[in-house]
PDB file of C-alpha atoms and ligand atoms in Angstrom:
ATOM      1  CA  MET A 140       0.005  -0.006  -0.032  1.00  0.00           C
ATOM      2  CA  LEU A 141       1.303   3.473  -0.931  1.00  0.00           C
ATOM      3  CA  ASN A 142       2.271   5.677   1.974  1.00  0.00           C
ATOM      4  CA  THR A 143      -0.266   8.583   2.142  1.00  0.00           C
ATOM      5  CA  LYS A 144       2.316  11.316   2.190  1.00  0.00           C
ATOM      6  CA  VAL A 145       4.277   9.755  -0.736  1.00  0.00           C
ATOM      7  CA  GLU A 146       0.964   9.465  -2.647  1.00  0.00           C
ATOM      8  CA  GLN A 147       0.324  13.137  -2.105  1.00  0.00           C
ATOM      9  CA  PHE A 148       3.622  14.122  -3.467  1.00  0.00           C
ATOM     10  CA  LEU A 149       3.282  11.758  -6.391  1.00  0.00           C
ATOM     11  CA  ASN A 150      -0.032  13.287  -7.178  1.00  0.00           C
ATOM     12  CA  ARG A 151       1.489  16.737  -7.005  1.00  0.00           C
ATOM     13  CA  GLN A 152       3.871  15.599  -9.689  1.00  0.00           C
ATOM     14  CA  VAL A 153       0.993  14.338 -11.815  1.00  0.00           C
ATOM     15  CA  GLU A 154      -0.244  17.928 -11.877  1.00  0.00           C
ATOM     16  CA  ARG A 155       3.292  19.268 -12.538  1.00  0.00           C
ATOM     17  CA  GLU A 156       3.939  16.909 -15.522  1.00  0.00           C
ATOM     18  CA  GLU A 157       0.598  17.957 -16.967  1.00  0.00           C
ATOM     19  CA  TYR A 158       1.460  21.607 -16.546  1.00  0.00           C
ATOM     20  CA  SER A 159       4.778  20.949 -18.381  1.00  0.00           C
ATOM     21  CA  ALA A 160       2.949  19.457 -21.249  1.00  0.00           C
ATOM     22  CA  ASN A 161       0.581  22.404 -21.490  1.00  0.00           C
ATOM     23  CA  LEU A 162       3.446  24.892 -21.054  1.00  0.00           C
ATOM     24  CA  TYR A 163       5.398  23.296 -23.983  1.00  0.00           C
ATOM     25  CA  ILE A 164       2.292  23.167 -26.173  1.00  0.00           C
ATOM     26  CA  SER A 165       1.737  26.898 -25.429  1.00  0.00           C
ATOM     27  CA  MET A 166       5.382  27.661 -26.346  1.00  0.00           C
ATOM     28  CA  ALA A 167       5.011  25.446 -29.480  1.00  0.00           C
ATOM     29  CA  VAL A 168       2.050  27.591 -30.524  1.00  0.00           C
ATOM     30  CA  TRP A 169       4.071  30.770 -30.063  1.00  0.00           C
ATOM     31  CA  ALA A 170       6.972  29.263 -32.064  1.00  0.00           C
ATOM     32  CA  GLU A 171       4.621  27.985 -34.902  1.00  0.00           C
ATOM     33  CA  VAL A 172       2.877  31.326 -35.409  1.00  0.00           C
ATOM     34  CA  ASN A 173       6.188  33.278 -35.333  1.00  0.00           C
ATOM     35  CA  GLY A 174       7.557  31.051 -38.098  1.00  0.00           C
ATOM     36  CA  PHE A 175       9.815  28.725 -36.076  1.00  0.00           C
ATOM     37  CA  SER A 176       8.353  25.461 -37.167  1.00  0.00           C
ATOM     38  CA  GLY A 177      11.465  23.436 -36.119  1.00  0.00           C
ATOM     39  CA  VAL A 178      11.308  24.917 -32.647  1.00  0.00           C
ATOM     40  CA  ALA A 179       7.621  24.237 -32.630  1.00  0.00           C
ATOM     41  CA  ASP A 180       8.193  20.548 -33.457  1.00  0.00           C
ATOM     42  CA  TRP A 181      10.826  20.257 -30.774  1.00  0.00           C
ATOM     43  CA  LEU A 182       8.335  21.696 -28.202  1.00  0.00           C
ATOM     44  CA  TYR A 183       5.460  19.525 -29.384  1.00  0.00           C
ATOM     45  CA  ALA A 184       7.624  16.406 -29.025  1.00  0.00           C
ATOM     46  CA  GLN A 185       8.642  17.565 -25.603  1.00  0.00           C
ATOM     47  CA  ALA A 186       4.991  18.041 -24.589  1.00  0.00           C
ATOM     48  CA  GLU A 187       4.322  14.440 -25.680  1.00  0.00           C
ATOM     49  CA  GLU A 188       7.060  13.258 -23.416  1.00  0.00           C
ATOM     50  CA  GLU A 189       5.627  15.260 -20.486  1.00  0.00           C
ATOM     51  CA  ARG A 190       2.228  13.603 -21.169  1.00  0.00           C
ATOM     52  CA  LEU A 191       3.987  10.228 -20.962  1.00  0.00           C
ATOM     53  CA  HIS A 192       5.599  11.212 -17.749  1.00  0.00           C
ATOM     54  CA  MET A 193       2.264  12.238 -16.277  1.00  0.00           C
ATOM     55  CA  LEU A 194       0.746   8.926 -17.309  1.00  0.00           C
ATOM     56  CA  LYS A 195       3.694   7.053 -15.766  1.00  0.00           C
ATOM     57  CA  PHE A 196       2.950   8.693 -12.455  1.00  0.00           C
ATOM     58  CA  VAL A 197      -0.791   8.047 -12.732  1.00  0.00           C
ATOM     59  CA  LYS A 198      -0.264   4.376 -13.435  1.00  0.00           C
ATOM     60  CA  TYR A 199       2.422   3.930 -10.758  1.00  0.00           C
ATOM     61  CA  ILE A 200       0.077   5.500  -8.081  1.00  0.00           C
ATOM     62  CA  ASN A 201      -2.781   3.227  -9.083  1.00  0.00           C
ATOM     63  CA  GLU A 202      -0.715   0.117  -9.246  1.00  0.00           C
ATOM     64  CA  ARG A 203       0.641   0.673  -5.805  1.00  0.00           C
ATOM     65  CA  GLY A 204      -2.867   0.789  -4.273  1.00  0.00           C
ATOM     66  CA  GLY A 205      -3.195   4.520  -4.361  1.00  0.00           C
ATOM     67  CA  ARG A 206      -5.424   6.715  -6.428  1.00  0.00           C
ATOM     68  CA  ALA A 207      -4.184   9.223  -9.002  1.00  0.00           C
ATOM     69  CA  LEU A 208      -5.970  12.617  -8.943  1.00  0.00           C
ATOM     70  CA  ILE A 209      -6.501  14.714 -12.123  1.00  0.00           C
ATOM     71  CA  GLY A 210      -6.992  18.272 -10.957  1.00  0.00           C
ATOM     72  CA  ALA A 211      -7.147  21.663 -12.355  1.00  0.00           C
ATOM     73  CA  VAL A 212      -3.961  22.942 -13.985  1.00  0.00           C
ATOM     74  CA  ALA A 213      -2.756  26.525 -14.101  1.00  0.00           C
ATOM     75  CA  GLN A 214      -2.776  28.358 -17.375  1.00  0.00           C
ATOM     76  CA  PRO A 215       0.713  28.592 -18.948  1.00  0.00           C
ATOM     77  CA  PRO A 216       2.071  31.830 -20.336  1.00  0.00           C
ATOM     78  CA  SER A 217       1.384  32.345 -24.044  1.00  0.00           C
ATOM     79  CA  ASP A 218       3.764  35.149 -24.913  1.00  0.00           C
ATOM     80  CA  PHE A 219       7.557  34.862 -25.093  1.00  0.00           C
ATOM     81  CA  LYS A 220      10.107  37.551 -25.804  1.00  0.00           C
ATOM     82  CA  ASN A 221      12.179  35.577 -28.309  1.00  0.00           C
ATOM     83  CA  VAL A 222      13.503  32.049 -28.965  1.00  0.00           C
ATOM     84  CA  LYS A 223      16.381  32.407 -26.573  1.00  0.00           C
ATOM     85  CA  SER A 224      14.388  33.614 -23.593  1.00  0.00           C
ATOM     86  CA  LEU A 225      11.798  30.837 -24.439  1.00  0.00           C
ATOM     87  CA  PHE A 226      14.505  28.114 -24.012  1.00  0.00           C
ATOM     88  CA  GLU A 227      15.789  29.825 -20.909  1.00  0.00           C
ATOM     89  CA  GLU A 228      12.322  29.452 -19.504  1.00  0.00           C
ATOM     90  CA  VAL A 229      12.306  25.791 -20.568  1.00  0.00           C
ATOM     91  CA  LEU A 230      15.558  25.249 -18.733  1.00  0.00           C
ATOM     92  CA  LYS A 231      14.322  27.035 -15.580  1.00  0.00           C
ATOM     93  CA  HIS A 232      11.154  24.928 -15.624  1.00  0.00           C
ATOM     94  CA  GLU A 233      13.138  21.720 -16.013  1.00  0.00           C
ATOM     95  CA  GLN A 234      15.403  22.714 -13.080  1.00  0.00           C
ATOM     96  CA  PHE A 235      12.222  23.276 -11.071  1.00  0.00           C
ATOM     97  CA  ILE A 236      10.955  19.774 -12.034  1.00  0.00           C
ATOM     98  CA  SER A 237      14.334  18.164 -11.107  1.00  0.00           C
ATOM     99  CA  GLN A 238      13.973  19.841  -7.737  1.00  0.00           C
ATOM    100  CA  SER A 239      10.457  18.631  -7.459  1.00  0.00           C
ATOM    101  CA  ILE A 240      11.517  15.046  -8.170  1.00  0.00           C
ATOM    102  CA  ASN A 241      14.359  15.298  -5.576  1.00  0.00           C
ATOM    103  CA  GLU A 242      11.881  16.502  -2.996  1.00  0.00           C
ATOM    104  CA  ILE A 243       9.670  13.457  -3.599  1.00  0.00           C
ATOM    105  CA  ILE A 244      12.688  11.276  -3.112  1.00  0.00           C
ATOM    106  CA  GLY A 245      13.351  12.992   0.191  1.00  0.00           C
ATOM    107  CA  VAL A 246       9.818  12.213   1.301  1.00  0.00           C
ATOM    108  CA  CYS A 247      10.256   8.576   0.227  1.00  0.00           C
ATOM    109  CA  ILE A 248      13.493   8.307   2.299  1.00  0.00           C
ATOM    110  CA  ASP A 249      11.764   9.933   5.293  1.00  0.00           C
ATOM    111  CA  GLU A 250       8.755   7.539   4.973  1.00  0.00           C
ATOM    112  CA  ARG A 251      10.957   4.532   4.259  1.00  0.00           C
ATOM    113  CA  ASP A 252       9.227   3.873   0.884  1.00  0.00           C
ATOM    114  CA  PHE A 253      12.306   2.454  -0.900  1.00  0.00           C
ATOM    115  CA  THR A 254      10.171   1.048  -3.667  1.00  0.00           C
ATOM    116  CA  SER A 255       8.968   4.418  -4.804  1.00  0.00           C
ATOM    117  CA  GLN A 256      12.475   5.884  -4.268  1.00  0.00           C
ATOM    118  CA  ASN A 257      13.868   3.192  -6.542  1.00  0.00           C
ATOM    119  CA  TRP A 258      10.997   3.792  -9.174  1.00  0.00           C
ATOM    120  CA  LEU A 259      11.841   7.522  -9.273  1.00  0.00           C
ATOM    121  CA  GLN A 260      15.379   6.949 -10.435  1.00  0.00           C
ATOM    122  CA  PHE A 261      14.000   6.838 -14.014  1.00  0.00           C
ATOM    123  CA  PHE A 262      12.997  10.482 -13.540  1.00  0.00           C
ATOM    124  CA  VAL A 263      16.310  11.482 -11.961  1.00  0.00           C
ATOM    125  CA  ASN A 264      18.106  10.186 -15.051  1.00  0.00           C
ATOM    126  CA  GLU A 265      15.415  11.662 -17.340  1.00  0.00           C
ATOM    127  CA  GLN A 266      15.955  15.158 -15.791  1.00  0.00           C
ATOM    128  CA  ILE A 267      19.750  14.971 -16.279  1.00  0.00           C
ATOM    129  CA  GLU A 268      19.115  14.372 -20.022  1.00  0.00           C
ATOM    130  CA  GLU A 269      16.337  16.999 -20.337  1.00  0.00           C
ATOM    131  CA  GLU A 270      18.394  19.725 -18.644  1.00  0.00           C
ATOM    132  CA  ALA A 271      21.410  18.852 -20.845  1.00  0.00           C
ATOM    133  CA  SER A 272      19.490  18.900 -24.061  1.00  0.00           C
ATOM    134  CA  VAL A 273      17.935  22.260 -23.333  1.00  0.00           C
ATOM    135  CA  GLN A 274      21.333  23.639 -22.238  1.00  0.00           C
ATOM    136  CA  LYS A 275      22.761  22.478 -25.532  1.00  0.00           C
ATOM    137  CA  ILE A 276      20.199  24.511 -27.434  1.00  0.00           C
ATOM    138  CA  ILE A 277      20.861  27.615 -25.206  1.00  0.00           C
ATOM    139  CA  ASP A 278      24.615  27.286 -25.916  1.00  0.00           C
ATOM    140  CA  LYS A 279      23.907  27.176 -29.627  1.00  0.00           C
ATOM    141  CA  LEU A 280      21.683  30.262 -29.317  1.00  0.00           C
ATOM    142  CA  LYS A 281      24.440  32.130 -27.489  1.00  0.00           C
ATOM    143  CA  LEU A 282      26.855  31.198 -30.390  1.00  0.00           C
ATOM    144  CA  ILE A 283      24.355  32.641 -32.878  1.00  0.00           C
ATOM    145  CA  GLY A 284      23.834  35.883 -30.821  1.00  0.00           C
ATOM    146  CA  ASP A 285      21.649  38.260 -32.873  1.00  0.00           C
ATOM    147  CA  GLY A 286      22.318  36.178 -36.069  1.00  0.00           C
ATOM    148  CA  ASN A 287      20.023  34.248 -38.214  1.00  0.00           C
ATOM    149  CA  LEU A 288      18.018  31.503 -36.543  1.00  0.00           C
ATOM    150  CA  TYR A 289      17.047  29.736 -39.732  1.00  0.00           C
ATOM    151  CA  MET A 290      19.714  27.014 -39.463  1.00  0.00           C
ATOM    152  CA  LEU A 291      19.004  26.278 -35.738  1.00  0.00           C
ATOM    153  CA  ASP A 292      15.249  26.098 -36.555  1.00  0.00           C
ATOM    154  CA  ARG A 293      16.032  23.711 -39.367  1.00  0.00           C
ATOM    155  CA  ASP A 294      18.384  21.411 -37.365  1.00  0.00           C
ATOM    156  CA  ILE A 295      16.920  21.529 -33.843  1.00  0.00           C
ATOM    157  CA  MET A 296      15.194  18.142 -33.963  1.00  0.00           C
ATOM    158  CA  SER A 297      18.608  16.503 -34.434  1.00  0.00           C
ATOM    159  CA  LEU A 298      19.548  17.917 -30.997  1.00  0.00           C
ATOM    160  CA  ARG A 299      16.929  15.862 -29.224  1.00  0.00           C
ATOM    161  CA  THR A 300      18.421  13.174 -27.051  1.00  0.00           C
ATOM    162  CA  THR A 301      15.591  12.278 -24.644  1.00  0.00           C
ATOM    163  CA  THR A 302      14.042   8.870 -24.957  1.00  0.00           C
ATOM    164  CA  ALA A 303      11.226   8.536 -22.366  1.00  0.00           C
ATOM    165  CA  GLN A 304       9.382   5.257 -22.452  1.00  0.00           C
TER     166      GLN A 304
HETATM  167 FE1  FEO B 471       8.690  15.502 -17.158  1.00  0.00          FE
HETATM  168 FE2  FEO B 471      10.465  17.645 -18.359  1.00  0.00          FE
HETATM  169  O1  FEO B 471      10.082  16.616 -16.908  1.00  0.00           O
END
């Protein structure tokens, strides 16, 4: 049976993963209508991964005798200054998610739920990959400076390294 406190934190993560998916769709919309179709594809693919993450949490909670809760999700921002600041926001958000996962692991350790702690390792590794792949894009954007974003937009999908199951 899932520890009640762990269950609460896992459910908090269900909501956070869903928010992540919505945030990236909102960013993809901005990119698409501003002519950055490659950036939009990257963000749509990222949103799909977040949806898979959310379902992973939902299924795990239910499997362990808990009950996943699907609540209201905050509205994500819809306007972004430019591509670089958009990706800086992605990185900031992923760092927040990494912190959130670490917090759940802390609760698992406190409550001696080593099964959930072990299960969460997937997300620890996933966050390392996600932060690294966004950082790679930001590094390229810094190289470009105020230059032309056409090539980055064209090639951005080849920079994807995440492989969530
Ligand atoms: Fe589901 Fe990007 O963390």
